[in-house]
mmCIF file of C-alpha atoms in Angstrom:
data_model
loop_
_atom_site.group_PDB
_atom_site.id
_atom_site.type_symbol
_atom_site.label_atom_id
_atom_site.label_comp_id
_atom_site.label_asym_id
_atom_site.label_seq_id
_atom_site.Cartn_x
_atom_site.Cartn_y
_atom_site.Cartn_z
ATOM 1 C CA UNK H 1 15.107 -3.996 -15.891
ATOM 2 C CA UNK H 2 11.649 -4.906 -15.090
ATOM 3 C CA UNK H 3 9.119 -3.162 -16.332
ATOM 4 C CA UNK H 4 7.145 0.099 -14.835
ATOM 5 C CA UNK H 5 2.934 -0.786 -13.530
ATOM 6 C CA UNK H 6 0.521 0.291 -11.358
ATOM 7 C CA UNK H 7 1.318 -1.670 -7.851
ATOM 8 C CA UNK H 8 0.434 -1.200 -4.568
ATOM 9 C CA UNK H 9 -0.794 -3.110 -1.473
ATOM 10 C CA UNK H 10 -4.666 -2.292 -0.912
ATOM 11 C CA UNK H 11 -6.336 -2.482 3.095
ATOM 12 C CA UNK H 12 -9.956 -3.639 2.720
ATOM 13 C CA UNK H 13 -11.499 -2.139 5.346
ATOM 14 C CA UNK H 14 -15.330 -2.295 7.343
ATOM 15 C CA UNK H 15 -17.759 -3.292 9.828
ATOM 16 C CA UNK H 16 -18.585 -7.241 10.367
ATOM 17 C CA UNK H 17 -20.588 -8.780 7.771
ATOM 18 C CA UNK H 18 -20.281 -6.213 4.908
ATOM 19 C CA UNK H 19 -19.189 -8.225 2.390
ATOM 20 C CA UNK H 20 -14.740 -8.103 2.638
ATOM 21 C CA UNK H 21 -13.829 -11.293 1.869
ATOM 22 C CA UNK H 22 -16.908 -12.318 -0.241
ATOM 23 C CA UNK H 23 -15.301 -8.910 -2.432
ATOM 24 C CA UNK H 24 -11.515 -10.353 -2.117
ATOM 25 C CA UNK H 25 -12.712 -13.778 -3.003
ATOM 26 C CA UNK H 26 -14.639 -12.481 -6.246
ATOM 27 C CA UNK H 27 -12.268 -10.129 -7.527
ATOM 28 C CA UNK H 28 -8.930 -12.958 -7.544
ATOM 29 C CA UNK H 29 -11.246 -15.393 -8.880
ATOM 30 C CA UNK H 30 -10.337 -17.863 -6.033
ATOM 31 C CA UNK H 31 -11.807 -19.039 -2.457
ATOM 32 C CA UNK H 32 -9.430 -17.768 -0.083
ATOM 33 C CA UNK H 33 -11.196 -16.318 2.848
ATOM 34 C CA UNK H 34 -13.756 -18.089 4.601
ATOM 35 C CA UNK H 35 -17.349 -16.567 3.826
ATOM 36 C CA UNK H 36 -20.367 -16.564 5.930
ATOM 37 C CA UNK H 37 -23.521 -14.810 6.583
ATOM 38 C CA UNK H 38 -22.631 -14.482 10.294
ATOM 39 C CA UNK H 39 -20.725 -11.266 11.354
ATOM 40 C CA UNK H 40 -17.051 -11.865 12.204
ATOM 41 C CA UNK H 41 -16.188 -14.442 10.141
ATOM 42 C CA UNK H 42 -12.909 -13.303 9.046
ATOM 43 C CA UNK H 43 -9.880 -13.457 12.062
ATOM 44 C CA UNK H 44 -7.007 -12.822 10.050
ATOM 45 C CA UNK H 45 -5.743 -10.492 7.624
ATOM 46 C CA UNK H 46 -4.920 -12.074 4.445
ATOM 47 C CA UNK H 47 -2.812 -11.220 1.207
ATOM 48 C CA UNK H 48 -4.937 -11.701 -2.714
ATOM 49 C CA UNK H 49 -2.910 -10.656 -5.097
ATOM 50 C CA UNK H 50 -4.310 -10.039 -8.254
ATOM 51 C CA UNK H 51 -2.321 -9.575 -11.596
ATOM 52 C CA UNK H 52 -2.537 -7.896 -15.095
ATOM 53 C CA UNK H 53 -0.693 -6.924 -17.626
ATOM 54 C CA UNK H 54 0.163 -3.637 -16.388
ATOM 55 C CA UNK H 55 -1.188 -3.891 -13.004
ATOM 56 C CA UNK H 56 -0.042 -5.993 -9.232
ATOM 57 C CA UNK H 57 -2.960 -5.277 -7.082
ATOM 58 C CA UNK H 58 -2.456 -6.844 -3.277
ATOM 59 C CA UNK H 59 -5.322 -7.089 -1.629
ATOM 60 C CA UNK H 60 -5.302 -7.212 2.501
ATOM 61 C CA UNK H 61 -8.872 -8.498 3.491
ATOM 62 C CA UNK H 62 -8.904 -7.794 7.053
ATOM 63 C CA UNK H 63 -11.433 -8.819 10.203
ATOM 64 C CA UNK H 64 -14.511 -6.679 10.462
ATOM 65 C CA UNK H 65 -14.191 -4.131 12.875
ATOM 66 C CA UNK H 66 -17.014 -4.200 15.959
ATOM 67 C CA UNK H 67 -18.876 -1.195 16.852
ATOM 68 C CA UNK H 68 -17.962 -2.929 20.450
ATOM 69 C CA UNK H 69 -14.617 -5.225 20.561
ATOM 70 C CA UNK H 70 -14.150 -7.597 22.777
ATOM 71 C CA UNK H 71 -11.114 -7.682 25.321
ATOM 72 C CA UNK H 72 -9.724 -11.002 24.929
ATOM 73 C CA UNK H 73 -6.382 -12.229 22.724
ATOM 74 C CA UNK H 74 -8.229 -12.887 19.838
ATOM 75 C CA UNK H 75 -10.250 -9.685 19.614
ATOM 76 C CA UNK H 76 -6.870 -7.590 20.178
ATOM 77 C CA UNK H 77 -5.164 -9.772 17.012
ATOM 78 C CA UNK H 78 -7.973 -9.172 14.597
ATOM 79 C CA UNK H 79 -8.086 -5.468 15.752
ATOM 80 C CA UNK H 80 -3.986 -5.114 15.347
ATOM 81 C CA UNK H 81 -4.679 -7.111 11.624
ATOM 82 C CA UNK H 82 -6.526 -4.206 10.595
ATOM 83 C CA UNK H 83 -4.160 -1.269 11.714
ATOM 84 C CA UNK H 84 -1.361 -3.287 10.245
ATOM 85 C CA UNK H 85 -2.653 -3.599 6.673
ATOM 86 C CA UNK H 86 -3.495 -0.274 6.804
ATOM 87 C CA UNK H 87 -0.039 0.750 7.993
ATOM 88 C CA UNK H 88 1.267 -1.129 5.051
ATOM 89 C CA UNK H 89 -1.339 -0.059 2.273
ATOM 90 C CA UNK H 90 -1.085 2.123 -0.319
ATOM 91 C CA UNK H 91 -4.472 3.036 -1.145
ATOM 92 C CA UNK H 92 -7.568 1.572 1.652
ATOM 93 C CA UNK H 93 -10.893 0.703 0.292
ATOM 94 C CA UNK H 94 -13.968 1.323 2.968
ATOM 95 C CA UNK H 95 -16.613 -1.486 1.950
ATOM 96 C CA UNK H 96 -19.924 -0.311 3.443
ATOM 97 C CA UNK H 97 -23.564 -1.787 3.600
ATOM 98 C CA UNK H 98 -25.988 0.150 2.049
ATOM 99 C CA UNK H 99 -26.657 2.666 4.680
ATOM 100 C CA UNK H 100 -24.562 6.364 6.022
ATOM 101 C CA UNK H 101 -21.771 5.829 7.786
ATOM 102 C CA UNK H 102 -21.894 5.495 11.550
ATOM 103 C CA UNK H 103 -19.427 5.660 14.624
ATOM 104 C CA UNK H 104 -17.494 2.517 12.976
ATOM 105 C CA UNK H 105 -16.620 4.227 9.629
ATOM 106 C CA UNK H 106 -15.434 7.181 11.012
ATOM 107 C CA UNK H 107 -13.569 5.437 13.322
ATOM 108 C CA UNK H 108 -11.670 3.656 10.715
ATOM 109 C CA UNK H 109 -11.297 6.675 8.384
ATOM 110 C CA UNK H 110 -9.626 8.597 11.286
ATOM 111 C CA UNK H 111 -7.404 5.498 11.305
ATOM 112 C CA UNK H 112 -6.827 5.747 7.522
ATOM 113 C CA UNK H 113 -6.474 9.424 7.686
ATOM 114 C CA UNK H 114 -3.536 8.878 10.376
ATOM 115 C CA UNK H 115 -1.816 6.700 7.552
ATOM 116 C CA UNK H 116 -2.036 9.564 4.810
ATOM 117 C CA UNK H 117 -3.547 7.445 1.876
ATOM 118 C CA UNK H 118 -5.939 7.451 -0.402
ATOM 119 C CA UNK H 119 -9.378 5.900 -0.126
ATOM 120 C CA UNK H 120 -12.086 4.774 -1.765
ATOM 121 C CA UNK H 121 -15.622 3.706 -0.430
ATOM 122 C CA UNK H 122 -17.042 0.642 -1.614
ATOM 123 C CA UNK H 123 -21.030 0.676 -1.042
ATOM 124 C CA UNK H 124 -21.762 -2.980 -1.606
ATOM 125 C CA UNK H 125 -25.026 -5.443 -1.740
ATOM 126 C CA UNK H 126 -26.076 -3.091 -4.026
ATOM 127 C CA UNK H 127 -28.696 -6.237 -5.060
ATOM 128 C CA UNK H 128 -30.702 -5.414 -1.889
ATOM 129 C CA UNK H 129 -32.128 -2.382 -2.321
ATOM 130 C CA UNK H 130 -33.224 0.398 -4.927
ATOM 131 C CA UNK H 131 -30.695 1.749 -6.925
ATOM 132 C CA UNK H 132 -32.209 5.635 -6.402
ATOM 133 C CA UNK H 133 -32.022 4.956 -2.378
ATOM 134 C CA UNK H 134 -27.838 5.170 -2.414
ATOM 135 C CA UNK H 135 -28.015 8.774 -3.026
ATOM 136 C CA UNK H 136 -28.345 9.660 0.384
ATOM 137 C CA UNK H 137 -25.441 6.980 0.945
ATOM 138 C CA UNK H 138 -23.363 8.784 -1.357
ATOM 139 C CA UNK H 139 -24.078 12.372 -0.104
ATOM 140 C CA UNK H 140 -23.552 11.280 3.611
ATOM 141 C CA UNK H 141 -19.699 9.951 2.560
ATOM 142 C CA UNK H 142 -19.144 13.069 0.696
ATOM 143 C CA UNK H 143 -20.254 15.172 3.489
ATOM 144 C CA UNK H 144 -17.738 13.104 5.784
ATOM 145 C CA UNK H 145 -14.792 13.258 4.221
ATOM 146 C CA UNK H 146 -14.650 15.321 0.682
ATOM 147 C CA UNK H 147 -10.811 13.513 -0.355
ATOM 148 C CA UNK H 148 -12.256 10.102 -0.945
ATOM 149 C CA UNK H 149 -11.102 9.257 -4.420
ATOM 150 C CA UNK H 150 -14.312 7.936 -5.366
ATOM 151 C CA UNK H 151 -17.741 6.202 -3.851
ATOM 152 C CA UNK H 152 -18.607 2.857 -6.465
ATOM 153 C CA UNK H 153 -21.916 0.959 -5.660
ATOM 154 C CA UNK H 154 -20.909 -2.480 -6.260
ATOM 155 C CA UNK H 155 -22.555 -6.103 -5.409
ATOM 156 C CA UNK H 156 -19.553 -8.673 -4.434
ATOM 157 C CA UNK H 157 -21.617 -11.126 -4.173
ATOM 158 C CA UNK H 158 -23.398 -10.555 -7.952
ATOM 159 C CA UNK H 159 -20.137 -9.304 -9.257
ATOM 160 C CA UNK H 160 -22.224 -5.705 -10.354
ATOM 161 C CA UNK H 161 -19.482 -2.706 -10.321
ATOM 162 C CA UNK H 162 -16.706 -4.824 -9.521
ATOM 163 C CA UNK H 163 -14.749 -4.044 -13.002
ATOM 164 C CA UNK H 164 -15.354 -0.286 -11.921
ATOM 165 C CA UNK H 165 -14.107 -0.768 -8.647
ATOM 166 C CA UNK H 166 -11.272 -2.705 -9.839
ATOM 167 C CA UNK H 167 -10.245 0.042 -12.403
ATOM 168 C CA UNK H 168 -10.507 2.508 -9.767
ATOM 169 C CA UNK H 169 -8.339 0.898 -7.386
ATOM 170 C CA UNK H 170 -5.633 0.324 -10.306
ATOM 171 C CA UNK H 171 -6.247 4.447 -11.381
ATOM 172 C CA UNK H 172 -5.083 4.771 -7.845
ATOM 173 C CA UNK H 173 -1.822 2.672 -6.874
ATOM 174 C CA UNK H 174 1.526 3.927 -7.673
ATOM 175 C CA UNK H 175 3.621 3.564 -10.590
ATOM 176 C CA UNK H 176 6.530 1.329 -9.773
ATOM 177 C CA UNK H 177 8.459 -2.209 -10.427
ATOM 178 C CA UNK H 178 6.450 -5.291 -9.661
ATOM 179 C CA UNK H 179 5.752 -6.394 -5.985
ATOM 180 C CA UNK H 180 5.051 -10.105 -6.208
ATOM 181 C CA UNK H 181 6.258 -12.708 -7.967
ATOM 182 C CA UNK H 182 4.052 -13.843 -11.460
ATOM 183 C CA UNK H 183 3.336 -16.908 -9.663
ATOM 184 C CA UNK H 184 2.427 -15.282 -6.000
ATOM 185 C CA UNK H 185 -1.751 -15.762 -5.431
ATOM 186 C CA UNK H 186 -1.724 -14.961 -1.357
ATOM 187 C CA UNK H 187 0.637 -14.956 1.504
ATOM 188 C CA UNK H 188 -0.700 -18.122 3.018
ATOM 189 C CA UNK H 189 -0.279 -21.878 3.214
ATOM 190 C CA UNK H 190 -1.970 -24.399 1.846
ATOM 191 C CA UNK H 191 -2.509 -25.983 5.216
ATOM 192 C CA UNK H 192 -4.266 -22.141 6.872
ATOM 193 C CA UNK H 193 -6.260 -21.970 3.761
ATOM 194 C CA UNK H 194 -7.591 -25.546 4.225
ATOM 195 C CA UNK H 195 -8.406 -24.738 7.830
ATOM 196 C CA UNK H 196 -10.333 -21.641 7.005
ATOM 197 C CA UNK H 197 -12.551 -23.855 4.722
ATOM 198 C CA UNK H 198 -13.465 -25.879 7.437
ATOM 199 C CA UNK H 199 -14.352 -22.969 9.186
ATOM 200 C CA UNK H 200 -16.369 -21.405 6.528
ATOM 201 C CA UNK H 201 -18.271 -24.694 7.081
ATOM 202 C CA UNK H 202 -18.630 -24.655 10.786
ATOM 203 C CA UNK H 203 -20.092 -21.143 11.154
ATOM 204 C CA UNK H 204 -22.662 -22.449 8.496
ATOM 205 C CA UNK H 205 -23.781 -25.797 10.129
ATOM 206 C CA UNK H 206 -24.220 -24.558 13.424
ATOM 207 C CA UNK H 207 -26.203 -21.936 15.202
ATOM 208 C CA UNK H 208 -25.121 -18.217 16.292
ATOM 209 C CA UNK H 209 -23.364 -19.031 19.232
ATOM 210 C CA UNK H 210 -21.048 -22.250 18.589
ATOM 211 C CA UNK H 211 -19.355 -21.163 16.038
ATOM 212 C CA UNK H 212 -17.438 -18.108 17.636
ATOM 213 C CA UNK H 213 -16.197 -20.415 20.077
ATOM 214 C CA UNK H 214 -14.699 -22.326 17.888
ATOM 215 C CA UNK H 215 -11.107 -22.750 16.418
ATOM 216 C CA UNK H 216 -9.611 -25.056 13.571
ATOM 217 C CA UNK H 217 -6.199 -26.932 13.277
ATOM 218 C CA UNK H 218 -4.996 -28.368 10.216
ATOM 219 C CA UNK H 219 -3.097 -31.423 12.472
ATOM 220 C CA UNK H 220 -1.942 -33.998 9.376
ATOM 221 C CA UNK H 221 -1.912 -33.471 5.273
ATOM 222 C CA UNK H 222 -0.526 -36.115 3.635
ATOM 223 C CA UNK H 223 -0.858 -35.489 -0.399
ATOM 224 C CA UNK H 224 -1.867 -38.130 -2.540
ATOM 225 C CA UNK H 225 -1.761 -40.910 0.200
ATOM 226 C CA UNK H 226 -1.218 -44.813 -0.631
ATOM 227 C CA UNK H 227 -3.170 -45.801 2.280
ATOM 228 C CA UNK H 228 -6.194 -43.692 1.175
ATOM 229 C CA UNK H 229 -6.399 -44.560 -2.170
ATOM 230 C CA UNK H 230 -3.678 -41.845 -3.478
ATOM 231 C CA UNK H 231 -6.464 -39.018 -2.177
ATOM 232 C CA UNK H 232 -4.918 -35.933 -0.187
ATOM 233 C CA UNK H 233 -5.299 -37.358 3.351
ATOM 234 C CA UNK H 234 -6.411 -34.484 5.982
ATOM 235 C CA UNK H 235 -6.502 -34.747 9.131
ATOM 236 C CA UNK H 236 -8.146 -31.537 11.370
ATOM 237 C CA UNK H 237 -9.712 -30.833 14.567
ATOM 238 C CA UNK H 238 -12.306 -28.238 15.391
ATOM 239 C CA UNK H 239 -11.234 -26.939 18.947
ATOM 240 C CA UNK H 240 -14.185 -25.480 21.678
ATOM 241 C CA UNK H 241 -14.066 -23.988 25.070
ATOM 242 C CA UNK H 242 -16.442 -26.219 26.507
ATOM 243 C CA UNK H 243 -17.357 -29.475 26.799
ATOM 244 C CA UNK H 244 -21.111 -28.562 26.583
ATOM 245 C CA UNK H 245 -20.346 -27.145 22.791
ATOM 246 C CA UNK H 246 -18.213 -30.169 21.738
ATOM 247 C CA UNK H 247 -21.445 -31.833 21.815
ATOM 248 C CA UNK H 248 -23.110 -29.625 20.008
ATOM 249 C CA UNK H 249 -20.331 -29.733 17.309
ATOM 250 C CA UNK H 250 -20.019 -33.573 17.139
ATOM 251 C CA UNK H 251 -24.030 -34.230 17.097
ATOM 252 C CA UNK H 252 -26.154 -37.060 17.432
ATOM 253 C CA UNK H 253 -24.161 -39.884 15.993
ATOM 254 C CA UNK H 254 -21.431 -37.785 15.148
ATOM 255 C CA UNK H 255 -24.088 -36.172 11.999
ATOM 256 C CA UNK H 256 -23.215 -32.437 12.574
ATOM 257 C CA UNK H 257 -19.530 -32.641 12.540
ATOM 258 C CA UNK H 258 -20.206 -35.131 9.251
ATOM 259 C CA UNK H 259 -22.364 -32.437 7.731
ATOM 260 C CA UNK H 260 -19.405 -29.935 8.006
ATOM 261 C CA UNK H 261 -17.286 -33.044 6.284
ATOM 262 C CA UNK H 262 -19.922 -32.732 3.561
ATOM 263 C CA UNK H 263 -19.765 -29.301 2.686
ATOM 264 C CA UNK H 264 -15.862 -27.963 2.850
ATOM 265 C CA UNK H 265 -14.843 -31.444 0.919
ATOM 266 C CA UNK H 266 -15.446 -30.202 -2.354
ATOM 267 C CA UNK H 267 -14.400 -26.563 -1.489
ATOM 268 C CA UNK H 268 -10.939 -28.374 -0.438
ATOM 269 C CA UNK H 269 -10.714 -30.441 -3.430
ATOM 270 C CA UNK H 270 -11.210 -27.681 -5.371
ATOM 271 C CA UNK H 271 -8.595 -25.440 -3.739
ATOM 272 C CA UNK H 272 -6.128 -28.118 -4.107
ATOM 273 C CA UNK H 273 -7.500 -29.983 -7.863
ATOM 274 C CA UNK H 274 -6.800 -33.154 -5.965
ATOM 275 C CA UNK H 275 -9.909 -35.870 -4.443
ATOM 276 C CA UNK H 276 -9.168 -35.231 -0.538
ATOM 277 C CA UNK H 277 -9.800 -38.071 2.123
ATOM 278 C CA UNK H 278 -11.190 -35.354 5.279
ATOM 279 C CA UNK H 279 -11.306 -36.662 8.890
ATOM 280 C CA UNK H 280 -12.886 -34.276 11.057
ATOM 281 C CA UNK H 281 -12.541 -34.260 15.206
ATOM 282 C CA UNK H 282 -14.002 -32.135 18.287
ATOM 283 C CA UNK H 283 -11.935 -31.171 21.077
ATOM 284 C CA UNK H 284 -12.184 -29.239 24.040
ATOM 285 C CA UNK H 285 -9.324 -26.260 24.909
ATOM 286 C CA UNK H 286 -10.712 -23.891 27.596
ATOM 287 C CA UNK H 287 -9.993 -19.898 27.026
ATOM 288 C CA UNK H 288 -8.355 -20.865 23.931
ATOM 289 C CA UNK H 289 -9.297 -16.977 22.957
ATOM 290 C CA UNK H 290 -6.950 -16.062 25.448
ATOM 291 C CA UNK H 291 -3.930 -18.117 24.326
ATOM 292 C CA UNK H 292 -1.712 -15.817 22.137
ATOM 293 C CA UNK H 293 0.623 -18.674 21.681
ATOM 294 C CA UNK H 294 -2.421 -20.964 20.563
ATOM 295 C CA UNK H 295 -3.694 -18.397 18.024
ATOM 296 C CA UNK H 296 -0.093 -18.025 16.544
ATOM 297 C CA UNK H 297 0.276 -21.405 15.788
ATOM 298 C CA UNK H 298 -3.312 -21.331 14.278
ATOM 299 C CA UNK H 299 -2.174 -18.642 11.507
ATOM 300 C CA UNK H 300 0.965 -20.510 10.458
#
């Protein structure tokens, strides 16, 4: 009979560029969602679990949600990603900046209301401003919803308050048999979590515009590979709308798309604890943000 824990699935929830995934990342110990200053880096909801003795914790870090979505395929996915890890969850953590909530956060707490869990806010980069400025942070969360379970300051990116928010969350799950298997880190391949590295690297090579357009496939990984010196051969291609922004993504003399090469190699290797061989193309696929068939074979 396996044993009794705390164990639940767990919706992180927010606005663009608040710090999900660099908070997921941090708190499994692991690189599994791509990270990036820019707003909207994160398209698809994805499973961290995170185990203890007498804990499963699964994490769903889920896109950011706009104050003003757009209306094409891949808007309507990442907005269905978020309702569906809610709809699964059994406890939803808010991460906020540090500033009152606005049309976005109640938006998503009428959402999480709907779903009748628990929540918790999360007010992170707490290493950007005064400690005695969150009060007013805290008061305005309390005053808009008085059943959150708790409010915890935290920094992801620091690590500060993460233990606290992590005991919370635990304090907070249900008592039941495991969910996962010992073994289980996330819900997804090798091959999508290579392909979100090398998007973490194009949206911080390029400029503000390029990289939104932008969509990687993971075409070829061959592990350990004779005819590349038994490295991990890989084998991807960054797809744009245009032809105008494949130039931009290739650069003079090919140096941009190299300079992604550069960067995500060592994140890769590291993910996999194996030296990687990385071949990096551009290619042009018009409306590919309209293709729902397109952006299902991206997330497989």
């Amino acid at each position: 009979m396996s044993p009794i824990i705390r164990a639940g699935y767990v919706a992180i929830v927010g606005r663009p560029n608040v710090g999900k995934s660099t908070l997921v990342n941090n708190l499994v110990g692991t690189r599994l969602a791509a990270v990036s200053p820019k707003p909207q880096t994160s398209r698809y909801r994805i499973l961290a679990v995170l185990h203890g003795d007498d804990f499963q914790v699964g994490l769903l870090d889920t896109p950011g949600r706009p104050a003003e979505p757009r209306i094409d395929a891949l808007s309507r996915r990442m907005l269905r990603e978020t309702r569906q890890a809610l709809e699964i969850a059994d406890l939803a953590v808010l991460v906020s900046a540090p500033r009152t909530p606005g049309d976005v956060e109640e938006t998503l707490l009428d959402e999480i209301r709907a779903q009748d869990i628990p929540a918790i806010v999360a007010v992170n980069k707490l290493d950007t401003v005064r400690k005695g400025s969150l009060l007013p942070v805290i008061e305005a969360y309390n005053n808009l919803y008085d059943e959150f379970r708790d409010i915890v300051p935290i920094s992801a990116r620091t690590g500060d308050g993460l233990d606290s928010l992590l005991q919370r969350i635990i304090a907070n799950l249900p008592e039941q048999e495991p969910l996962f298997d010992p073994s289980t880190l996330t819900d997804r391949s090798e091959t999508f979590l290579i392909s979100e590295l090398i998007r973490e690297g194009v949206f911080a090579v390029y400029g503000d515009e390029v990289p939104y357009a932008t969509a990687v496939e993971v075409e070829k990984h061959v592990p350990q590979d004779p005819e590349h010196g038994d490295k991990d051969f890989i084998e991807a291609s960054v797809y744009v709308e245009r032809s105008s922004q494949r130039g931009i993504v290739v650069g003079k003399g090919g140096q941009a798309l190299k300079d992604v090469g550069v960067r995500v190699r060592p994140l890769i290797e590291e993910l996999l604890g194996r030296p990687v061989m990385l071949s990096l193309w551009a290619r042009t696929r018009p409306r590919w943000r309209r293709d729902d068939r397109f952006l299902r074979m991206l997330e497989e």
